[in-house]
Amino acid sequence: MRAISVESRIEHVTVYARGARVRRVATVADGDAARARFVGLPVGLIDDSVRAEVVTGAAIAAQVRVSLEVPEAAAAADDEPADVVAARRRVGEADAELARLDAALGALTHAAIVGVDPTDDAPVAWADVVAARRALVDLRAARDLELRRAQIAARDEAAAARRALVVLAEREARATTDRAARAHEPRKVVELELVRGAAGDGASELRIAIEYRVAAARWAPSYVARLDGDAARVEIRAAVAQRTGEDWLGAALRLSTAEPEQFAPLPELAPQRIGRRQDAPRRGGFRAPPAGVESLFVDYDRGAGPAAPPAGGAAAPARGDADDLSITQPMATPKRAITAVVWDEESSRAKDAFHTPPYGTAMPSDGAVGGGRGGGGMPPPAPGAPPMAQSIARPAPSRSSPPRATAMSAPAAPGGAPHTVRRSGAPATPPSEDTVENVPTSTPGQLVPRLDYGSLRMSPAAALDRGRLVAAGASAHELATMVAVDGDVDRVIAMPLPAGCHAAWAHSYDYAFAADGRVDVPSDGGWHALAITAKPSTVKLRHVAVPREQADVFRMASIPNPHDAPLLPGPIDVYDRGTFLATSEVELTPPGAVVDIGLGVDPAVKIARNSEFHEETSGMLRGALKLMHSVAIDVDNRSPRAIDLEVRERVPVARDGDDAVEIAVGRAEPAWEAWAPDPDAPADTRMRGGKRWRVQVAAGARTTLRASYEVKLSSKLELVGGNRRES
């Protein structure tokens, strides 16, 4: 069955709040091979998430297998990029040149100017000697100056080379992780077994697609609103980060609010019969469920053991005293040895050399297995050997006699590693963590399985750890790869979000935002701002002021959500005719709902609030007191546009059940209306007595809003805080 490696490309990617699903497609000629191999996939690929299909062609994907392999040396990439290698070579050359100049300066400094004349010639004239020494000193000074200038230049060159190397190394560290695997780096491979259909003629092409999930990816929404008069355009943007080991180049991107994995129990359907009513079938008597794992395999042990004992259930005689380990066991109480060993590469290679014979056969009497006072005992362990692993022989539960635990140990291997004792013909499986007793955790080469439920396997009935879920064996290289992948996932999840972005939203319903075009997202672990989609809408600008609290007028924009998708919580940048106005927040907004965006203070609209207060007595005996309050609010619109202004005010409210105080609201010009805060607004107690004006102020116009109210109470009473309620 010939297999070929296919070249695949990423068709589209669905990014979740944590993780992503990637779809790759490849084209192969029908009839070229019976197996197609997608090579060079990232090591962060989740094996049990792989799905395969034949999109076009007369074939089906019958079997999918995921493996981890290291590329051949010829196909592997270099250890470092060419620019980094060139930068290191430059640093080495600069250091060598600097060392040469330092040595030359040292030799010149220690060289003597005046030497001893070894000849017997008559001395020359003193003037010639002085002239020669001056010329030598000048030559030495010139050479020293030249070497020092070259040394300064060499130091500058070495510093520049080191800075360039640091920049390239940091750029390489921050660059994408999508590159050809090096000689020591593994990659995932997905292999498909293709089964041709009867209509296939071997001439057409097969278009194959695979999908798989990766964990080191996330996204957060953001928005842009572009205002132009009464028209608006709402753009959905997103910040996407991924460090999956592959670049998403030219991929159709979808951003999903759903969870990639979620537990959902299957519904229980009630049986429905069509026909005549029949009596319910008679069921047998009650049968108690087995107690313990061992009782589940009693029938298996009975079928795999020796012939049945004679009538009466008498057991075969056992050698040794009553405390010795029985070699031949009665069929009703078979014994099973569970040996706890250190599972490392040394013991796993030697595990098939030692095993126990089937039940019911005589065991060797050379002292390898024994116990108590009758057996020959166990030989001492080899010098320097690790602690012996303990095993326990447990008889199956029996009604005639209670279970009794008998100790049994296995001899040590010649190399010092304990033997793995198992049944004859039973497959060698790694012992689970639950069976390990008295084993040091710092044993070299010990493989600790991860808590990965997708990698758990049920041990067969003939295995020592039958009835248990054990982790599938993994090599040290695979475990190191898993640790590296987990590090990338933790790095992406722990990365802080961009300013104002949120990564959590209400899962009232799920939706996927599809990008209008294809995008590129490199696998560098950084945030990338992407434009997803945009739709036109309308905008209604209004102004809101609360002069009682602050003498500012705030501008608000109400924009209906034009998208068929909800707007998730996130920041929104607002532009007015190309000019940036402000950055605000968007709450969760369903499709068609209105988004209120705060645009900040409008400096072109001024507002001022003035109040008046006086007291009057009333009643026949002057026993009542009236507290008269009047409010005047002046609004000046200095902008070139007419504005719709909402002015919020508040009047006092009497306490429920208090008849001593009466509030009478006077006339308001223009008329106002009752107002209550949004029920979803954060507040411990809801405010009462709210009023508001809704007026339109023309461009460059001024207007005044007036209102008054009275507080009536007995002249013997006084309001807490003073009778004057307005400042």
XYZ file of C-alpha atoms in Angstrom:
727
model
C 0.000 0.000 0.000
C 1.843 3.038 -1.284
C 1.636 6.337 0.621
C 2.394 9.780 -0.724
C 2.955 13.061 1.100
C 0.580 15.769 -0.100
C 1.011 19.530 -0.097
C -1.873 21.142 1.776
C -3.019 24.707 2.363
C -5.195 26.287 5.008
C -8.695 26.927 3.680
C -10.385 28.523 6.675
C -9.873 28.902 10.417
C -12.479 29.182 13.165
C -11.108 30.919 16.263
C -12.807 30.416 19.622
C -12.354 32.281 22.876
C -9.612 29.728 23.581
C -8.423 27.577 20.746
C -9.085 27.336 17.037
C -10.156 24.813 14.424
C -8.114 24.687 11.218
C -9.258 23.189 7.919
C -6.639 22.118 5.383
C -7.265 20.907 1.839
C -5.064 19.002 -0.585
C -5.467 17.574 -4.061
C -4.132 14.173 -5.161
C -4.579 12.225 -8.351
C -7.070 9.398 -8.025
C -5.177 6.135 -8.228
C -1.754 7.474 -7.230
C -1.777 5.962 -3.769
C -4.003 4.275 -1.241
C -2.732 6.449 1.618
C -2.314 10.224 1.777
C -0.046 11.826 4.363
C -0.462 15.425 5.540
C 3.046 16.241 6.776
C 4.531 19.233 8.563
C 1.533 19.840 10.820
C 2.089 21.671 14.136
C 2.880 19.683 17.247
C 0.080 21.521 19.059
C -2.468 19.588 16.998
C -4.967 17.796 19.259
C -4.998 14.187 18.067
C -8.568 13.235 18.946
C -9.957 16.320 17.174
C -8.827 15.309 13.667
C -11.621 14.875 11.129
C -11.119 13.919 7.470
C -13.305 13.828 4.386
C -13.005 13.447 0.639
C -14.683 16.577 -0.720
C -14.652 15.586 -4.399
C -13.812 12.254 -5.978
C -14.908 8.635 -5.903
C -13.251 7.672 -2.615
C -13.796 7.773 1.119
C -11.418 8.231 4.038
C -11.658 4.874 5.804
C -9.087 5.366 8.543
C -7.240 8.321 10.089
C -4.003 7.977 12.026
C -2.051 10.753 13.767
C 1.635 10.281 14.509
C 4.645 12.279 15.605
C 7.782 12.079 13.506
C 11.094 13.871 13.083
C 12.063 14.958 9.562
C 15.075 13.450 7.862
C 18.365 15.304 7.974
C 18.170 16.100 4.271
C 14.694 17.647 4.646
C 15.374 19.395 7.935
C 16.007 23.113 8.089
C 19.202 24.707 9.313
C 19.598 25.266 13.018
C 19.662 29.052 12.577
C 18.586 31.447 9.844
C 21.221 32.722 7.439
C 21.121 36.298 8.761
C 21.700 35.112 12.343
C 24.627 32.934 11.202
C 26.103 35.907 9.321
C 25.696 38.112 12.406
C 27.502 35.557 14.579
C 30.306 35.335 12.025
C 30.580 39.127 12.048
C 30.865 39.151 15.844
C 33.580 36.500 15.710
C 35.578 38.387 13.096
C 35.280 41.646 15.065
C 36.474 39.930 18.260
C 39.406 38.353 16.406
C 40.458 41.696 14.918
C 40.208 43.384 18.308
C 42.348 40.657 19.863
C 44.968 41.067 17.113
C 45.155 44.821 17.663
C 45.447 44.359 21.445
C 48.342 41.953 20.913
C 50.060 44.351 18.502
C 49.725 47.230 20.953
C 51.104 45.079 23.741
C 54.105 44.066 21.670
C 54.752 47.675 20.637
C 54.505 48.908 24.204
C 56.995 46.364 25.563
C 59.473 46.749 22.689
C 62.723 48.527 23.740
C 63.943 51.572 21.815
C 67.608 51.320 22.821
C 69.380 48.020 22.452
C 72.899 46.680 23.104
C 75.243 46.827 20.099
C 76.646 43.288 19.699
C 79.455 44.349 17.323
C 82.943 45.769 18.076
C 82.605 48.662 15.636
C 83.562 52.115 16.708
C 80.629 54.146 17.985
C 79.047 56.577 15.546
C 78.689 60.226 16.128
C 76.383 61.209 18.945
C 74.361 63.464 16.664
C 73.611 60.502 14.390
C 72.592 58.396 17.392
C 70.196 61.085 18.602
C 68.732 61.529 15.129
C 68.216 57.767 14.754
C 66.533 57.547 18.174
C 64.238 60.455 17.318
C 63.266 58.818 14.055
C 62.564 55.546 15.893
C 60.459 57.320 18.541
C 58.487 59.120 15.830
C 57.932 55.823 13.996
C 56.803 54.149 17.194
C 54.433 57.012 18.049
C 52.928 56.917 14.556
C 52.493 53.148 14.752
C 50.949 53.403 18.214
C 48.534 56.081 17.007
C 47.569 53.975 14.012
C 46.983 50.880 16.143
C 44.914 52.769 18.712
C 42.721 54.299 16.019
C 42.230 50.859 14.545
C 41.476 49.523 18.032
C 38.758 52.154 18.583
C 37.243 51.305 15.210
C 37.423 47.582 16.015
C 35.665 48.121 19.352
C 32.913 50.099 17.636
C 32.584 47.338 15.038
C 32.401 44.647 17.730
C 29.745 46.591 19.659
C 27.713 47.158 16.502
C 27.998 43.479 15.574
C 26.792 42.421 19.013
C 23.851 44.841 18.870
C 22.901 43.526 15.450
C 23.113 39.948 16.728
C 20.899 40.784 19.721
C 18.326 42.448 17.456
C 18.266 39.504 15.063
C 18.073 36.988 17.909
C 15.172 38.866 19.522
C 13.440 39.184 16.170
C 13.891 35.467 15.607
C 12.490 34.728 19.058
C 9.462 36.929 18.425
C 9.013 35.840 14.833
C 6.535 33.273 13.669
C 6.924 29.684 14.770
C 5.813 28.481 11.336
C 8.993 27.259 9.679
C 10.523 24.070 8.432
C 11.325 21.630 11.210
C 14.942 21.344 12.237
C 16.798 18.100 12.628
C 15.738 17.692 16.261
C 12.189 19.075 16.048
C 9.179 16.771 15.542
C 6.061 17.460 13.510
C 2.626 15.893 13.473
C 1.572 13.742 10.511
C -2.007 12.792 9.623
C -2.260 9.700 7.445
C -5.491 8.799 5.647
C -6.378 5.443 4.180
C -8.358 6.007 0.984
C -10.883 3.478 -0.272
C -11.870 3.867 -3.906
C -15.466 3.589 -4.976
C -16.805 1.433 -7.751
C -17.258 4.455 -10.040
C -13.648 5.558 -9.796
C -11.692 5.262 -13.059
C -8.318 6.409 -11.723
C -8.209 9.545 -13.878
C -9.975 12.158 -11.765
C -8.533 14.078 -8.842
C -9.393 13.717 -5.189
C -9.835 16.793 -3.054
C -9.177 15.830 0.560
C -9.806 17.989 3.615
C -8.816 17.538 7.239
C -9.844 19.540 10.282
C -8.096 19.692 13.622
C -8.050 21.837 16.732
C -5.185 23.754 18.294
C -5.230 25.381 21.719
C -2.771 28.314 21.526
C -5.145 30.854 19.971
C -7.660 33.455 21.185
C -9.468 36.600 20.068
C -11.229 39.688 21.433
C -13.718 41.989 19.638
C -13.500 45.712 18.955
C -15.472 48.130 16.799
C -15.229 51.320 14.739
C -18.117 53.731 14.070
C -17.687 56.251 11.251
C -20.245 59.087 11.393
C -21.204 61.269 8.442
C -24.234 63.400 9.238
C -27.216 61.113 9.748
C -25.388 58.114 8.241
C -23.019 55.794 10.045
C -20.926 52.756 9.242
C -20.270 50.162 11.934
C -17.158 48.032 11.490
C -16.462 44.870 13.448
C -12.805 44.358 14.165
C -10.938 41.802 16.226
C -7.622 41.324 17.960
C -6.362 37.812 17.197
C -3.313 36.118 18.712
C -2.009 32.643 17.996
C 1.134 30.627 18.608
C 0.143 27.321 17.095
C 3.273 26.691 15.048
C 1.763 27.531 11.649
C 0.915 30.808 9.914
C -2.660 31.339 8.787
C -1.914 32.841 5.383
C -4.775 33.707 3.053
C -7.289 31.964 5.303
C -11.009 32.626 5.542
C -11.381 33.600 9.185
C -14.377 33.006 11.422
C -14.589 34.221 15.017
C -16.906 32.112 17.118
C -18.482 32.787 20.488
C -19.187 29.082 21.065
C -17.191 26.678 23.169
C -15.122 24.206 21.106
C -15.850 21.425 23.570
C -18.844 21.114 25.858
C -20.287 18.157 27.711
C -23.806 17.187 26.691
C -25.423 13.908 27.758
C -27.287 11.943 25.138
C -31.064 12.014 25.513
C -32.800 8.890 26.711
C -35.532 7.966 24.253
C -38.517 6.029 25.506
C -39.178 2.860 23.476
C -42.213 2.934 21.231
C -43.831 -0.237 19.871
C -46.339 -0.468 17.085
C -48.754 -3.432 17.272
C -50.686 -5.375 19.838
C -49.945 -5.009 23.474
C -47.757 -7.813 24.779
C -47.005 -8.931 28.249
C -43.705 -7.766 29.660
C -41.062 -10.490 29.500
C -40.380 -12.263 32.737
C -37.074 -11.410 34.252
C -34.892 -13.590 36.413
C -34.309 -13.133 40.089
C -32.262 -10.361 41.544
C -28.541 -10.705 41.016
C -26.326 -8.545 43.145
C -23.675 -6.570 41.271
C -20.093 -7.754 41.675
C -18.181 -6.271 44.579
C -14.793 -5.024 43.451
C -12.856 -5.205 40.230
C -11.547 -8.722 40.840
C -14.995 -10.296 40.856
C -15.595 -8.987 37.334
C -12.986 -11.410 36.000
C -13.939 -14.569 37.904
C -15.462 -16.190 34.811
C -12.434 -15.238 32.759
C -10.071 -16.749 35.309
C -12.236 -19.846 35.537
C -12.072 -20.346 31.773
C -8.340 -19.660 31.584
C -7.394 -21.862 34.569
C -6.809 -25.653 34.901
C -9.418 -28.351 35.040
C -12.121 -28.151 37.666
C -11.300 -29.681 41.062
C -12.939 -32.901 42.239
C -16.421 -32.932 43.613
C -16.682 -31.239 46.934
C -14.536 -28.317 45.899
C -11.418 -29.600 47.703
C -8.382 -27.634 46.788
C -5.176 -29.197 45.616
C -2.631 -29.554 48.390
C -0.237 -26.679 48.658
C 3.426 -26.977 49.434
C 4.784 -25.441 52.603
C 3.036 -24.359 55.743
C -0.279 -22.561 55.995
C 1.410 -19.149 55.634
C 3.185 -20.065 52.420
C 2.033 -18.894 49.016
C -0.176 -21.538 47.425
C 1.044 -22.636 44.025
C -2.098 -24.453 42.869
C -5.246 -22.525 43.720
C -8.850 -23.782 43.797
C -10.974 -22.575 40.911
C -13.327 -20.670 43.173
C -10.533 -18.482 44.551
C -7.960 -17.724 41.850
C -5.104 -15.480 42.866
C -3.649 -12.676 40.818
C -0.326 -10.981 41.423
C -0.108 -7.219 41.038
C 3.459 -6.014 40.794
C 4.378 -2.354 41.242
C 7.495 -1.404 39.330
C 9.243 1.696 38.115
C 8.243 2.035 34.491
C 11.311 3.250 32.665
C 13.025 2.460 29.424
C 15.411 -0.069 30.989
C 12.672 -2.150 32.598
C 10.377 -1.821 29.586
C 12.990 -3.373 27.301
C 13.445 -6.303 29.661
C 9.806 -6.744 30.599
C 9.162 -9.619 28.203
C 11.990 -11.747 29.656
C 10.210 -12.411 32.959
C 6.689 -13.648 33.505
C 4.796 -16.023 35.707
C 3.461 -19.312 34.366
C -0.288 -19.744 33.965
C -2.374 -20.410 37.024
C -2.434 -23.969 38.153
C 1.082 -24.866 36.970
C 3.943 -25.531 39.302
C 6.286 -22.637 39.830
C 10.066 -23.153 39.956
C 11.369 -24.120 43.350
C 14.736 -22.439 42.982
C 13.905 -19.850 45.607
C 12.850 -17.182 43.115
C 9.390 -17.047 44.614
C 8.618 -18.015 48.161
C 7.488 -16.671 51.439
C 6.898 -17.397 55.089
C 8.668 -20.334 56.686
C 8.296 -22.967 54.021
C 9.716 -21.429 50.870
C 13.288 -20.926 50.022
C 12.980 -17.169 50.431
C 13.949 -14.399 48.030
C 17.532 -13.741 47.017
C 18.926 -10.431 48.191
C 18.930 -7.576 45.675
C 22.012 -6.718 43.709
C 24.327 -4.092 45.210
C 23.197 -0.594 44.310
C 19.851 -1.818 43.044
C 16.747 0.365 43.638
C 14.260 -0.645 46.327
C 12.410 -3.823 45.473
C 8.890 -3.351 44.191
C 6.222 -4.913 46.326
C 3.411 -7.035 44.943
C 0.280 -8.335 46.550
C -1.513 -11.571 45.678
C -5.204 -11.099 46.302
C -7.632 -14.029 46.125
C -11.014 -13.443 44.597
C -13.885 -13.128 47.101
C -15.361 -16.454 48.138
C -18.380 -17.309 50.257
C -16.583 -20.173 51.984
C -13.518 -18.308 53.147
C -12.731 -14.620 53.519
C -10.028 -13.168 51.260
C -6.528 -13.236 52.651
C -3.596 -11.210 51.332
C -0.323 -13.072 50.878
C 2.902 -11.252 50.158
C 4.943 -12.114 47.072
C 7.961 -10.337 45.633
C 9.804 -10.496 42.348
C 13.575 -10.878 42.033
C 15.655 -8.052 40.745
C 17.005 -7.993 37.226
C 20.750 -8.369 36.735
C 21.037 -4.669 36.007
C 19.316 -3.700 39.231
C 15.859 -2.913 37.747
C 12.911 -4.846 39.188
C 11.238 -7.446 37.045
C 7.811 -6.950 35.559
C 5.760 -10.016 36.514
C 2.789 -10.776 34.306
C 0.816 -13.709 32.953
C 2.117 -15.801 30.123
C 0.950 -14.368 26.828
C -0.382 -11.164 28.410
C 0.563 -7.953 26.649
C 3.082 -5.780 28.431
C 1.361 -2.597 29.573
C 2.728 0.177 31.768
C 1.466 -0.058 35.340
C -0.892 2.647 36.447
C -0.030 5.165 39.123
C -2.520 3.549 41.495
C -0.482 0.281 41.648
C 2.879 1.893 42.400
C 3.916 1.466 46.033
C 7.128 2.434 47.804
C 8.790 3.654 44.621
C 10.949 6.802 44.764
C 9.565 9.547 42.564
C 13.024 10.766 41.535
C 13.910 7.592 39.653
C 15.757 8.554 36.448
C 13.843 7.775 33.277
C 10.466 7.467 34.980
C 7.606 8.612 32.771
C 4.709 10.240 34.572
C 1.542 10.090 32.413
C -0.494 13.224 31.961
C -4.105 13.477 33.062
C -5.255 13.263 29.468
C -8.501 11.335 29.256
C -8.159 10.957 25.502
C -4.970 8.939 26.032
C -6.414 6.502 28.578
C -6.811 2.873 27.590
C -8.596 0.012 29.342
C -6.165 -2.745 30.264
C -7.063 -6.195 28.896
C -8.228 -9.005 31.163
C -4.845 -10.741 30.977
C -2.891 -7.655 32.102
C -1.735 -7.092 35.646
C -3.691 -3.830 35.907
C -6.861 -5.169 34.356
C -10.010 -3.285 35.119
C -8.112 0.012 35.244
C -7.637 2.910 32.870
C -3.954 3.449 32.176
C -2.224 6.109 30.120
C -0.818 5.081 26.792
C 2.961 4.948 26.789
C 4.818 8.053 25.607
C 8.480 8.539 24.938
C 10.584 11.182 26.617
C 10.730 13.089 23.325
C 6.934 13.156 23.096
C 6.637 14.349 26.691
C 9.131 17.141 26.018
C 7.077 18.141 22.984
C 3.911 18.197 25.101
C 5.598 20.447 27.657
C 6.660 22.882 24.905
C 3.129 22.978 23.482
C 1.626 23.584 26.939
C 4.092 26.446 27.408
C 2.879 28.106 24.189
C -0.739 27.697 25.272
C -0.069 29.202 28.711
C 1.823 32.096 27.125
C -1.068 32.971 24.816
C -3.718 32.633 27.534
C -1.735 34.695 30.051
C -1.045 37.460 27.537
C -2.816 40.715 28.548
C -5.628 41.884 26.300
C -5.442 45.120 24.314
C -6.733 48.196 26.099
C -10.499 48.107 26.566
C -10.993 44.601 25.136
C -12.902 41.842 26.898
C -12.438 38.108 26.504
C -15.630 37.021 28.304
C -19.209 37.495 27.210
C -22.618 36.052 27.988
C -23.255 32.737 26.235
C -26.956 33.380 25.704
C -26.530 32.265 22.099
C -23.571 31.382 19.893
C -22.567 33.066 16.672
C -19.625 33.067 14.285
C -18.411 36.321 12.716
C -17.130 35.630 9.195
C -14.497 37.908 7.699
C -15.349 39.502 4.358
C -11.952 38.652 2.885
C -8.975 36.437 3.557
C -6.516 37.427 6.253
C -2.988 36.620 7.389
C -2.267 35.838 11.039
C 1.361 34.896 11.781
C 2.179 32.479 14.562
C 4.191 34.912 16.671
C 2.082 35.071 19.845
C 1.273 38.773 19.424
C -1.983 40.628 18.943
C -3.017 41.452 15.374
C -5.852 43.908 14.626
C -8.028 42.601 11.797
C -11.014 44.139 10.003
C -13.776 41.536 9.911
C -16.856 43.123 8.335
C -18.733 46.430 8.049
C -22.333 47.490 7.338
C -24.066 50.875 6.937
C -26.481 52.193 9.537
C -28.027 55.414 10.763
C -27.095 57.621 13.667
C -29.032 59.995 15.879
C -27.009 62.480 17.858
C -28.363 63.915 21.086
C -27.026 65.858 24.034
C -27.541 65.025 27.699
C -26.881 67.336 30.647
C -27.343 67.060 34.415
C -26.592 70.650 35.498
C -27.449 69.883 39.119
C -24.315 67.681 39.243
C -21.999 69.065 36.530
C -22.036 72.084 34.229
C -21.127 70.076 31.110
C -23.155 68.874 28.150
C -22.379 65.371 26.941
C -22.908 64.213 23.409
C -24.470 60.788 22.783
C -24.835 58.805 19.561
C -27.588 56.212 19.125
C -26.731 53.720 16.363
C -28.907 50.692 15.523
C -26.917 47.467 15.211
C -26.951 46.770 11.451
C -25.370 43.332 11.681
C -27.139 40.005 11.884
C -24.857 39.164 14.791
C -24.713 40.518 18.327
C -22.197 43.137 19.298
C -20.103 41.723 22.119
C -18.657 43.888 24.903
C -15.613 45.780 23.706
C -14.136 49.182 22.826
C -15.377 51.294 19.917
C -13.510 54.104 18.168
C -15.767 56.875 16.859
C -14.837 59.057 13.879
C -16.835 62.070 12.666
C -16.149 62.788 8.981
C -12.696 61.265 9.301
C -11.803 63.058 12.552
C -11.288 60.930 15.633
C -13.702 61.856 18.412
C -13.431 59.400 21.286
C -13.130 55.773 22.352
C -16.143 54.404 24.176
C -17.505 51.064 25.359
C -20.092 48.804 23.753
C -22.218 46.500 25.864
C -23.766 43.240 24.668
C -26.229 44.359 21.985
C -28.529 41.969 20.087
C -29.152 42.392 16.342
C -31.391 45.394 15.621
C -30.966 46.924 19.077
C -29.674 50.453 19.566
C -26.173 51.136 20.801
C -25.737 54.291 22.878
C -22.197 55.587 22.590
C -20.854 58.397 24.715
C -18.823 60.920 22.703
C -17.644 63.003 25.649
C -18.221 66.667 26.484
C -19.317 68.984 23.703
C -17.425 72.261 24.293
C -19.653 74.140 21.862
C -22.722 73.857 24.121
C -22.742 75.784 27.396
C -25.165 75.351 30.284
C -25.658 77.182 33.610
C -28.032 76.477 36.497
C -29.305 79.179 38.909
C -31.691 78.682 41.842
C -33.729 80.928 44.156
C -35.182 80.212 47.603
C -37.455 81.977 50.089
C -39.785 81.022 52.963
C -43.417 81.936 53.565
C -45.760 81.327 56.489
C -49.340 80.366 55.939
C -52.375 79.160 57.855
C -54.793 80.853 60.184
C -52.351 80.878 63.074
C -49.217 81.059 60.944
C -48.450 77.475 61.869
C -47.476 76.294 58.373
C -44.283 77.007 56.524
C -43.714 77.058 52.751
C -40.224 76.594 51.335
C -40.311 78.100 47.826
C -37.661 76.875 45.352
C -37.247 77.984 41.740
C -34.673 76.786 39.199
C -33.565 78.480 35.952
C -31.278 76.703 33.476
C -29.678 78.697 30.631
C -28.514 76.817 27.517
C -26.274 78.396 24.869
C -25.692 76.434 21.645
C -22.558 77.814 19.978
C -22.200 74.969 17.477
C -23.125 75.347 13.778
C -25.782 72.622 14.079
C -29.123 72.363 15.853
C -29.055 69.980 18.789
C -31.583 67.788 20.605
C -30.941 68.390 24.283
C -32.104 66.343 27.251
C -31.763 68.123 30.596
C -32.252 65.953 33.673
C -33.413 67.433 36.973
C -34.631 66.140 40.327
C -37.194 67.349 42.872
C -37.468 66.230 46.517
C -39.759 63.297 47.373
C -41.479 62.801 50.736
C -40.756 59.645 52.630
C -43.426 56.972 52.348
C -45.961 57.327 55.169
C -44.664 60.749 56.285
C -47.629 63.178 56.486
C -45.666 65.996 58.086
C -44.065 67.019 54.782
C -45.872 67.830 51.545
C -44.206 68.432 48.174
C -45.999 70.504 45.564
C -44.408 70.716 42.100
C -45.121 73.982 40.356
C -45.200 74.944 36.719
C -42.327 74.127 34.385
C -41.500 76.080 31.213
C -41.331 74.278 28.871
C -43.198 71.275 30.188
C -41.112 68.437 31.525
C -41.817 64.748 32.076
C -41.066 62.106 34.661
C -37.772 60.256 34.224
C -36.354 57.149 35.866
C -32.879 55.666 35.413
C -32.296 52.578 33.315
C -33.104 49.484 35.409
C -29.827 47.921 34.228
C -27.777 50.907 35.415
C -25.655 50.149 38.481
C -27.177 51.628 41.634
C -27.900 50.331 45.103
C -31.194 52.221 45.446
C -33.315 53.521 42.579
C -33.604 57.282 42.383
C -37.095 58.853 42.671
C -38.365 62.272 41.708
C -36.571 62.417 38.369
C -37.661 64.942 35.740
C -36.340 65.850 32.318
C -36.744 68.391 29.537
C -36.461 67.463 25.893
C -35.856 70.548 23.804
C -34.309 71.429 20.485
C -31.874 74.326 20.418
C -31.100 75.905 17.073
C -27.585 76.688 15.954
C -26.281 79.792 17.740
C -29.464 80.131 19.833
C -30.046 80.439 23.563
C -32.918 79.154 25.684
C -33.932 79.098 29.334
C -35.653 76.270 31.221
C -37.624 77.141 34.364
C -39.244 75.066 37.119
C -40.370 75.504 40.728
C -41.615 73.441 43.640
C -42.768 73.988 47.242
C -42.048 72.083 50.426
C -44.836 72.476 53.016
C -44.289 71.546 56.638
C -45.114 72.759 60.142
C -43.343 75.870 61.344
C -42.201 73.865 64.374
C -40.210 71.512 62.134
C -37.068 71.901 60.098
C -35.670 69.777 57.285
C -32.583 67.773 58.049
C -29.640 69.613 56.525
C -31.492 72.904 56.304
C -34.672 74.159 54.708
C -32.832 75.417 51.634
C -32.709 72.449 49.264
C -31.011 74.229 46.347
C -27.551 75.731 46.431
